[in-house]
Each structure stands twice: as structure tokens, then as C-alpha cells.
Short mmCIF file of C-alpha atoms in Angstrom, two decimals:
data_model
loop_
_atom_site.label_atom_id
_atom_site.label_comp_id
_atom_site.label_asym_id
_atom_site.label_seq_id
_atom_site.Cartn_x
_atom_site.Cartn_y
_atom_site.Cartn_z
CA UNK A 1 20.60 -56.53 1.69
CA UNK A 2 19.78 -52.92 1.55
CA UNK A 3 22.49 -51.90 4.46
CA UNK A 4 24.84 -54.17 2.40
CA UNK A 5 24.25 -52.03 -0.86
CA UNK A 6 24.67 -48.63 0.70
CA UNK A 7 27.76 -49.74 2.42
CA UNK A 8 29.29 -51.06 -1.10
CA UNK A 9 28.01 -47.61 -2.57
CA UNK A 10 29.70 -45.72 0.18
CA UNK A 11 32.87 -47.50 0.11
CA UNK A 12 33.03 -47.05 -3.77
CA UNK A 13 32.47 -43.28 -3.47
CA UNK A 14 35.07 -42.86 -0.60
CA UNK A 15 37.63 -44.99 -2.60
CA UNK A 16 36.83 -42.89 -5.66
CA UNK A 17 37.53 -39.59 -3.84
CA UNK A 18 40.78 -41.01 -2.32
CA UNK A 19 42.15 -42.21 -5.92
CA UNK A 20 40.86 -38.59 -7.55
CA UNK A 21 43.09 -35.79 -6.38
CA UNK A 22 41.31 -33.58 -8.70
CA UNK A 23 38.02 -34.51 -6.96
CA UNK A 24 39.53 -33.78 -3.62
CA UNK A 25 41.09 -30.35 -5.05
CA UNK A 26 37.49 -29.40 -6.25
CA UNK A 27 35.84 -30.21 -3.13
CA UNK A 28 38.31 -28.46 -0.94
CA UNK A 29 38.05 -25.42 -3.17
CA UNK A 30 34.41 -25.33 -3.09
CA UNK A 31 34.54 -25.53 0.75
CA UNK A 32 36.90 -22.43 0.97
CA UNK A 33 34.32 -20.49 -1.53
CA UNK A 34 32.51 -17.69 0.43
CA UNK A 35 28.75 -18.11 0.08
CA UNK A 36 27.25 -14.90 -1.35
CA UNK A 37 23.95 -13.91 -0.10
CA UNK A 38 21.86 -10.83 -0.96
CA UNK A 39 18.88 -9.10 0.56
CA UNK A 40 17.10 -5.64 1.00
CA UNK A 41 17.16 -3.42 4.29
CA UNK A 42 14.45 -0.70 4.58
CA UNK A 43 16.22 2.57 5.99
CA UNK A 44 14.60 6.03 6.33
CA UNK A 45 15.79 7.15 3.04
CA UNK A 46 15.00 4.15 0.74
CA UNK A 47 15.52 0.33 0.37
CA UNK A 48 18.96 -0.71 0.25
CA UNK A 49 20.11 -4.02 -1.89
CA UNK A 50 23.13 -5.53 -0.84
CA UNK A 51 25.05 -8.72 -1.40
CA UNK A 52 27.43 -10.21 1.44
CA UNK A 53 29.81 -13.07 2.21
CA UNK A 54 29.36 -14.83 5.58
CA UNK A 55 32.03 -17.19 6.72
CA UNK A 56 30.43 -20.62 7.76
CA UNK A 57 32.75 -20.75 10.67
CA UNK A 58 30.62 -17.91 12.07
CA UNK A 59 27.39 -19.42 11.53
CA UNK A 60 26.49 -15.66 10.17
CA UNK A 61 27.00 -14.57 13.79
CA UNK A 62 29.00 -11.13 13.67
CA UNK A 63 30.04 -11.15 17.09
CA UNK A 64 31.85 -14.53 16.62
CA UNK A 65 35.30 -14.52 17.93
CA UNK A 66 36.51 -16.89 15.55
CA UNK A 67 36.77 -14.73 12.59
CA UNK A 68 39.38 -12.03 13.52
CA UNK A 69 39.42 -10.24 9.96
CA UNK A 70 37.17 -6.78 10.01
CA UNK A 71 34.22 -6.51 7.99
CA UNK A 72 34.43 -4.67 4.97
CA UNK A 73 31.68 -2.40 3.29
CA UNK A 74 32.13 -1.83 -0.59
CA UNK A 75 30.54 1.17 -2.37
CA UNK A 76 30.43 1.54 -6.35
CA UNK A 77 31.24 3.87 -8.87
CA UNK A 78 28.32 5.52 -10.87
CA UNK A 79 26.45 4.23 -12.74
CA UNK A 80 27.47 0.52 -11.55
CA UNK A 81 25.99 -1.58 -8.55
CA UNK A 82 27.13 -4.17 -6.32
CA UNK A 83 28.02 -5.93 -9.48
CA UNK A 84 31.22 -4.04 -9.43
CA UNK A 85 32.45 -6.01 -6.61
CA UNK A 86 31.20 -9.41 -7.81
CA UNK A 87 34.40 -10.64 -9.09
CA UNK A 88 36.63 -9.26 -5.92
CA UNK A 89 34.44 -10.49 -3.18
CA UNK A 90 35.52 -14.39 -3.27
CA UNK A 91 38.98 -12.89 -3.23
CA UNK A 92 38.63 -11.10 -0.54
CA UNK A 93 36.96 -13.73 1.70
CA UNK A 94 38.49 -16.79 -0.13
CA UNK A 95 39.52 -18.58 3.24
CA UNK A 96 35.82 -17.76 4.39
CA UNK A 97 37.66 -15.46 7.12
CA UNK A 98 36.06 -11.84 6.06
CA UNK A 99 32.74 -10.39 5.71
CA UNK A 100 32.37 -8.13 2.87
CA UNK A 101 29.04 -6.37 2.22
CA UNK A 102 28.71 -4.46 -1.19
CA UNK A 103 25.66 -2.38 -1.07
CA UNK A 104 23.80 -0.54 -4.20
CA UNK A 105 23.34 3.04 -3.19
CA UNK A 106 19.99 4.60 -3.48
CA UNK A 107 19.02 5.38 -7.11
CA UNK A 108 21.45 2.51 -8.48
CA UNK A 109 21.24 -1.38 -8.96
CA UNK A 110 18.26 -2.85 -7.03
CA UNK A 111 18.15 -0.24 -4.44
CA UNK A 112 15.36 2.14 -4.73
CA UNK A 113 15.47 5.54 -5.56
CA UNK A 114 15.89 7.80 -2.36
CA UNK A 115 12.49 9.10 -0.81
CA UNK A 116 13.65 12.70 -1.05
CA UNK A 117 16.54 14.92 -2.15
CA UNK A 118 19.54 13.81 -0.18
CA UNK A 119 23.20 14.60 0.33
CA UNK A 120 26.15 12.53 -0.15
CA UNK A 121 26.59 12.46 3.78
CA UNK A 122 22.77 11.50 4.11
CA UNK A 123 23.18 8.72 1.16
CA UNK A 124 26.30 7.38 3.51
CA UNK A 125 24.08 7.48 6.80
CA UNK A 126 21.57 4.92 4.95
CA UNK A 127 24.33 2.75 4.17
CA UNK A 128 25.49 2.82 7.79
CA UNK A 129 21.71 1.63 8.86
CA UNK A 130 22.49 -1.17 6.48
CA UNK A 131 25.71 -2.17 8.35
CA UNK A 132 23.95 -1.84 11.76
CA UNK A 133 21.12 -3.94 10.55
CA UNK A 134 23.60 -6.70 9.79
CA UNK A 135 25.13 -6.28 13.08
CA UNK A 136 28.54 -4.64 11.83
CA UNK A 137 29.77 -2.20 14.22
CA UNK A 138 33.40 -1.58 13.17
CA UNK A 139 34.42 -2.03 9.35
CA UNK A 140 36.84 -0.96 6.34
CA UNK A 141 35.31 1.06 3.84
CA UNK A 142 35.93 0.62 0.39
CA UNK A 143 35.21 3.15 -2.71
CA UNK A 144 35.37 3.31 -6.36
CA UNK A 145 35.16 6.77 -8.03
CA UNK A 146 31.85 8.13 -6.69
CA UNK A 147 31.79 5.61 -4.13
CA UNK A 148 35.05 6.87 -2.67
CA UNK A 149 32.91 10.03 -1.43
CA UNK A 150 30.31 7.73 0.21
CA UNK A 151 33.32 5.74 1.78
CA UNK A 152 35.11 9.03 3.27
CA UNK A 153 31.55 10.25 4.50
CA UNK A 154 31.42 7.69 6.98
CA UNK A 155 35.27 7.89 7.76
CA UNK A 156 35.45 11.29 8.35
CA UNK A 157 32.34 11.34 10.54
CA UNK A 158 32.18 8.16 12.20
CA UNK A 159 36.14 7.77 13.24
CA UNK A 160 35.03 5.23 15.89
CA UNK A 161 33.45 2.64 13.32
CA UNK A 162 35.83 2.99 10.51
CA UNK A 163 39.21 1.15 10.81
CA UNK A 164 40.47 2.12 7.30
CA UNK A 165 39.92 3.33 3.75
CA UNK A 166 40.78 1.84 0.40
CA UNK A 167 40.02 4.05 -2.29
CA UNK A 168 39.86 3.05 -6.14
CA UNK A 169 40.60 5.63 -8.85
CA UNK A 170 40.13 8.60 -6.40
CA UNK A 171 39.41 11.95 -8.35
CA UNK A 172 38.68 15.03 -6.84
CA UNK A 173 36.10 16.70 -8.59
CA UNK A 174 36.51 20.71 -9.16
CA UNK A 175 33.54 22.34 -7.71
CA UNK A 176 31.33 23.44 -10.53
CA UNK A 177 30.95 27.21 -11.25
CA UNK A 178 27.76 28.68 -10.77
CA UNK A 179 25.47 28.86 -13.52
CA UNK A 180 23.20 32.11 -14.29
CA UNK A 181 19.54 31.38 -13.48
CA UNK A 182 17.67 30.91 -16.76
CA UNK A 183 13.70 31.88 -17.20
CA UNK A 184 13.45 29.51 -20.17
CA UNK A 185 14.57 26.53 -18.01
CA UNK A 186 12.15 27.48 -15.18
CA UNK A 187 9.51 27.17 -17.40
CA UNK A 188 10.46 24.58 -19.74
CA UNK A 189 12.55 22.04 -17.16
CA UNK A 190 15.55 20.44 -18.02
CA UNK A 191 16.31 18.60 -21.02
CA UNK A 192 15.57 14.72 -20.86
CA UNK A 193 17.30 12.46 -18.70
CA UNK A 194 17.54 9.68 -21.26
CA UNK A 195 16.77 10.64 -24.81
CA UNK A 196 14.60 7.28 -26.06
CA UNK A 197 15.11 6.60 -29.83
CA UNK A 198 12.54 4.43 -31.49
CA UNK A 199 15.16 2.47 -33.22
CA UNK A 200 16.83 1.57 -29.80
CA UNK A 201 20.02 3.30 -30.57
CA UNK A 202 20.02 5.04 -26.82
CA UNK A 203 21.01 1.40 -25.79
CA UNK A 204 23.80 1.29 -28.62
CA UNK A 205 25.00 4.45 -27.00
CA UNK A 206 25.57 2.70 -23.68
CA UNK A 207 27.26 -0.16 -25.18
CA UNK A 208 29.63 1.98 -27.25
CA UNK A 209 30.72 3.98 -24.13
CA UNK A 210 32.91 0.99 -22.92
CA UNK A 211 33.43 -1.38 -25.89
CA UNK A 212 36.77 -0.22 -26.32
CA UNK A 213 38.02 -2.02 -23.04
CA UNK A 214 35.28 -4.44 -22.09
CA UNK A 215 34.54 -7.66 -23.18
CA UNK A 216 30.81 -8.46 -24.31
CA UNK A 217 29.87 -10.06 -21.47
CA UNK A 218 31.22 -7.49 -18.77
CA UNK A 219 29.90 -4.76 -20.87
CA UNK A 220 26.61 -6.16 -20.91
CA UNK A 221 26.77 -6.22 -16.89
CA UNK A 222 27.90 -2.73 -17.18
CA UNK A 223 25.39 -1.65 -19.60
CA UNK A 224 22.53 -3.34 -17.69
CA UNK A 225 23.67 -1.18 -14.77
CA UNK A 226 23.75 2.12 -16.66
CA UNK A 227 19.98 1.45 -17.92
CA UNK A 228 18.86 0.60 -14.30
CA UNK A 229 20.37 3.90 -13.20
CA UNK A 230 19.01 5.97 -15.88
CA UNK A 231 15.67 4.43 -15.36
CA UNK A 232 15.66 5.15 -11.80
CA UNK A 233 16.78 8.83 -12.63
CA UNK A 234 14.12 9.40 -15.09
CA UNK A 235 11.64 8.52 -12.14
CA UNK A 236 13.22 11.01 -9.63
CA UNK A 237 13.61 13.94 -12.09
CA UNK A 238 10.13 13.60 -13.36
CA UNK A 239 7.89 16.95 -13.22
CA UNK A 240 6.15 15.59 -10.05
CA UNK A 241 9.04 14.44 -7.96
CA UNK A 242 12.12 16.20 -8.37
CA UNK A 243 14.49 14.48 -6.16
CA UNK A 244 18.04 15.04 -6.57
CA UNK A 245 21.50 13.29 -5.42
CA UNK A 246 24.11 15.84 -4.42
CA UNK A 247 26.53 16.07 -7.25
CA UNK A 248 30.11 14.71 -6.30
CA UNK A 249 31.53 18.15 -7.03
CA UNK A 250 29.30 19.74 -3.90
CA UNK A 251 30.88 17.45 -1.73
CA UNK A 252 33.34 19.13 0.88
CA UNK A 253 36.11 16.95 -0.18
CA UNK A 254 38.61 18.85 1.86
CA UNK A 255 36.84 18.64 5.17
CA UNK A 256 36.02 14.88 4.79
CA UNK A 257 40.10 14.29 4.27
CA UNK A 258 40.86 16.46 6.95
CA UNK A 259 38.67 14.58 9.48
CA UNK A 260 39.75 11.21 8.41
CA UNK A 261 42.01 9.90 10.95
CA UNK A 262 42.27 6.25 10.11
CA UNK A 263 44.70 4.96 7.41
CA UNK A 264 44.07 5.20 3.59
CA UNK A 265 44.91 3.40 0.75
CA UNK A 266 44.56 4.60 -2.93
CA UNK A 267 44.67 2.33 -5.83
CA UNK A 268 44.55 3.94 -8.99
CA UNK A 269 44.36 2.37 -12.89
CA UNK A 270 46.91 3.52 -15.28
CA UNK A 271 44.51 2.85 -18.15
CA UNK A 272 41.77 4.86 -16.16
CA UNK A 273 44.26 7.59 -15.25
CA UNK A 274 45.35 8.17 -18.88
CA UNK A 275 41.81 8.01 -20.23
CA UNK A 276 40.95 10.73 -17.63
CA UNK A 277 43.83 12.80 -18.46
CA UNK A 278 43.21 12.23 -22.63
CA UNK A 279 39.86 13.87 -22.18
CA UNK A 280 40.71 16.88 -20.38
CA UNK A 281 39.86 15.81 -16.77
CA UNK A 282 43.29 15.84 -15.32
CA UNK A 283 42.90 12.81 -13.10
CA UNK A 284 46.57 12.78 -12.32
CA UNK A 285 46.63 16.13 -11.14
CA UNK A 286 43.17 15.93 -9.30
CA UNK A 287 44.37 12.76 -7.70
CA UNK A 288 47.49 14.57 -6.30
CA UNK A 289 45.63 17.48 -4.98
CA UNK A 290 43.07 15.06 -3.27
CA UNK A 291 46.00 13.05 -1.80
CA UNK A 292 47.66 16.33 -0.19
CA UNK A 293 44.46 17.19 1.34
CA UNK A 294 44.78 14.16 3.65
CA UNK A 295 48.33 14.88 4.75
CA UNK A 296 51.32 12.93 3.94
CA UNK A 297 51.72 10.58 6.85
CA UNK A 298 48.06 9.21 6.47
CA UNK A 299 47.76 8.06 2.66
CA UNK A 300 49.69 4.85 1.04
CA UNK A 301 49.57 5.22 -2.73
CA UNK A 302 49.72 1.60 -4.19
CA UNK A 303 51.77 0.77 -7.58
CA UNK A 304 49.45 1.41 -10.59
CA UNK A 305 46.99 -1.38 -11.26
CA UNK A 306 47.96 -2.64 -14.95
CA UNK A 307 45.98 -2.50 -17.32
CA UNK A 308 43.87 -0.70 -14.64
CA UNK A 309 40.77 0.59 -16.67
CA UNK A 310 37.54 2.21 -15.49
CA UNK A 311 36.53 -1.02 -14.46
CA UNK A 312 39.40 -2.49 -12.83
CA UNK A 313 37.71 -3.93 -10.15
CA UNK A 314 36.12 -6.46 -12.32
CA UNK A 315 38.97 -6.79 -15.10
CA UNK A 316 41.90 -6.93 -12.39
CA UNK A 317 39.96 -8.35 -9.66
CA UNK A 318 42.68 -10.59 -8.62
CA UNK A 319 45.54 -7.67 -8.57
CA UNK A 320 43.07 -5.42 -6.77
CA UNK A 321 41.90 -8.06 -4.38
CA UNK A 322 45.64 -9.20 -3.56
CA UNK A 323 46.82 -5.24 -3.08
CA UNK A 324 43.74 -5.09 -0.58
CA UNK A 325 44.22 -8.28 1.28
CA UNK A 326 48.14 -7.11 1.76
CA UNK A 327 47.33 -3.86 2.93
CA UNK A 328 44.64 -5.04 5.49
CA UNK A 329 47.02 -7.68 6.90
CA UNK A 330 49.60 -5.22 7.53
CA UNK A 331 47.33 -3.07 9.60
CA UNK A 332 46.14 -6.09 11.52
CA UNK A 333 42.77 -6.01 9.80
#
């Protein structure tokens, strides 16, 4: 009787699936959606948090020959986290055939602060340690704003490992002019990293930065990331630690661009460019300056993402992922 009941139930479920195309479609879509896992890997510079897709066809074995797509490492802008790539990652690995690893750079997201002051190159080496721990030896690198420098640091110094570079909202930061030493600053220290107010308006200030172009849900995610960043920066800039991370303006961009031998794709957002231009940062001019440093034959510039805000990888994830997927496919990656 028990066996007969199970058979009837099984037959009912099978019939239901056959008669329900929607159920079949949903099941197929679920099967094609990449699983996303997360972890923390300890490096000599600090503990790095990451999220990753791993194809079921690979059984998490990076050396499997079943997946021919080149793995990708993704580096976020400041002051974001791996969440910047959360909407795009499933689109980059929609057929479960590409491994993508997004990392919280040290001092951001769920990663620890660096154990000591460090350069962007040293930060990039910590990210490379994570790739090695995940048994990823050759890869494509993605960068967004500040993350572009981490990506270029790896591409320029490890050409045998980096197959291509995808840079989003690339901006060449002009070097900061040296400031004269101040006895008052030495004695009193710099001002507070985050001016905390009793009425909580310091949180409202963060919210208001992006409320003009982000919906409440995404703005909550971005606000959370910036709060996490500022709390970590407070910790490393206290009078007892004084841990500094190299400013982007001090990064040797020209040398990194010159030594990057692999193909480079640049993706710029229309609204982001207009915004930077409107507040005096001349993204149009600074991007063109950066592009020329690579050499004409090395860089491909995609059409503007529309509307393409500062947060385009979240907001325009489908457009961005489509451009990236087509580019990587054209390069055999």
C-alpha cells in the first residue's frame, strides 16, 4: 500500500510538471542560476572576504576542463564592497560556465583592515593570494573606479596571469600637490574621519549623497557599505594605529598602463561622466588622458552605458554584463 501511494504521488508530480510549462521554465531557470558562496581567506596583509560562483559542472574544481570560460576577479569602487557586483555576477555566469570572484578590498565590506600601511600594489598582492587559495591561476580582472587601480596593478605586474582587463568608470586621479608641513597638525592630529552627531544626521548625510539617483533599497546597501568603510577607517586612523592605504592619486598609473600587455575594455557611464564633469573633476578629460597612456591599439572603449550612474554595475547590471560577456567571448575568454 505504501509503495502504491508513493507511485501515485510520483505520477501526480510528474504529470503536474508536464502540464505546467511555467513550472518547467522556473525549474530550468533555477538550474541555470549560479550558486553564490562566500568565504574569508587570511593573507599576510589581512583577512579578505569574497563571494564567488562555482559551476555545478565543475564540482568546484578549478582545474576541470568542462568549463572553458576564463575565471574573473572583480574589484569594487570606494566606499563599496562586493555588493557592487551582486546584481551582475549571476548575469556573467548565467549558464553556470564562468567562475567569478568578487573581493572586499582590505578596509572595506567584511574584510579586515590591513595589518599595516600599504600601497595599492601590496593590496593587489593580497587579492592575488585569495585567487591562489581558490586555485585560480589565470584570470580576467574587473575594476570600478578605485578598483581599476587594483586591476591594473595585477595586470601590469603579472602579465602571465591576467588575460584581459575590464575597467568601469575609469578616472585618472591627478597627483595631489604636496602640502607644507604644519606644526599644528603634527600636534593635534588630523580632524575626525567621521563626525558623529548625537541626532544621527551623520547617517542622513551618507544617505543624501546618492538619494538623487539611487532607489531606497539600493541606497540602503550603498549607505551600509560607506558606514562600514568609515568605521574601519576610524579604527586604522586612530592615534594608536595610523594605518594608511595609498591614495589613488599616488598610484603610478602611467607605468601600470604602459606595462599592461593584455587587452583592455573601458566602460563608462554617461551620467557618471556628466556628474564628475559638473563638479569640476573633468572625467571626460581625465578618462581620455588615461586611455592614451595605454596606447591606441590596446584599449577598446564601449559605447556609454545609459543612464550609467556612478553605481551603474548595480543599476544597469544587464547592460554592463552584456557588454562584458560579448567582449570576453570575442577574445576567446
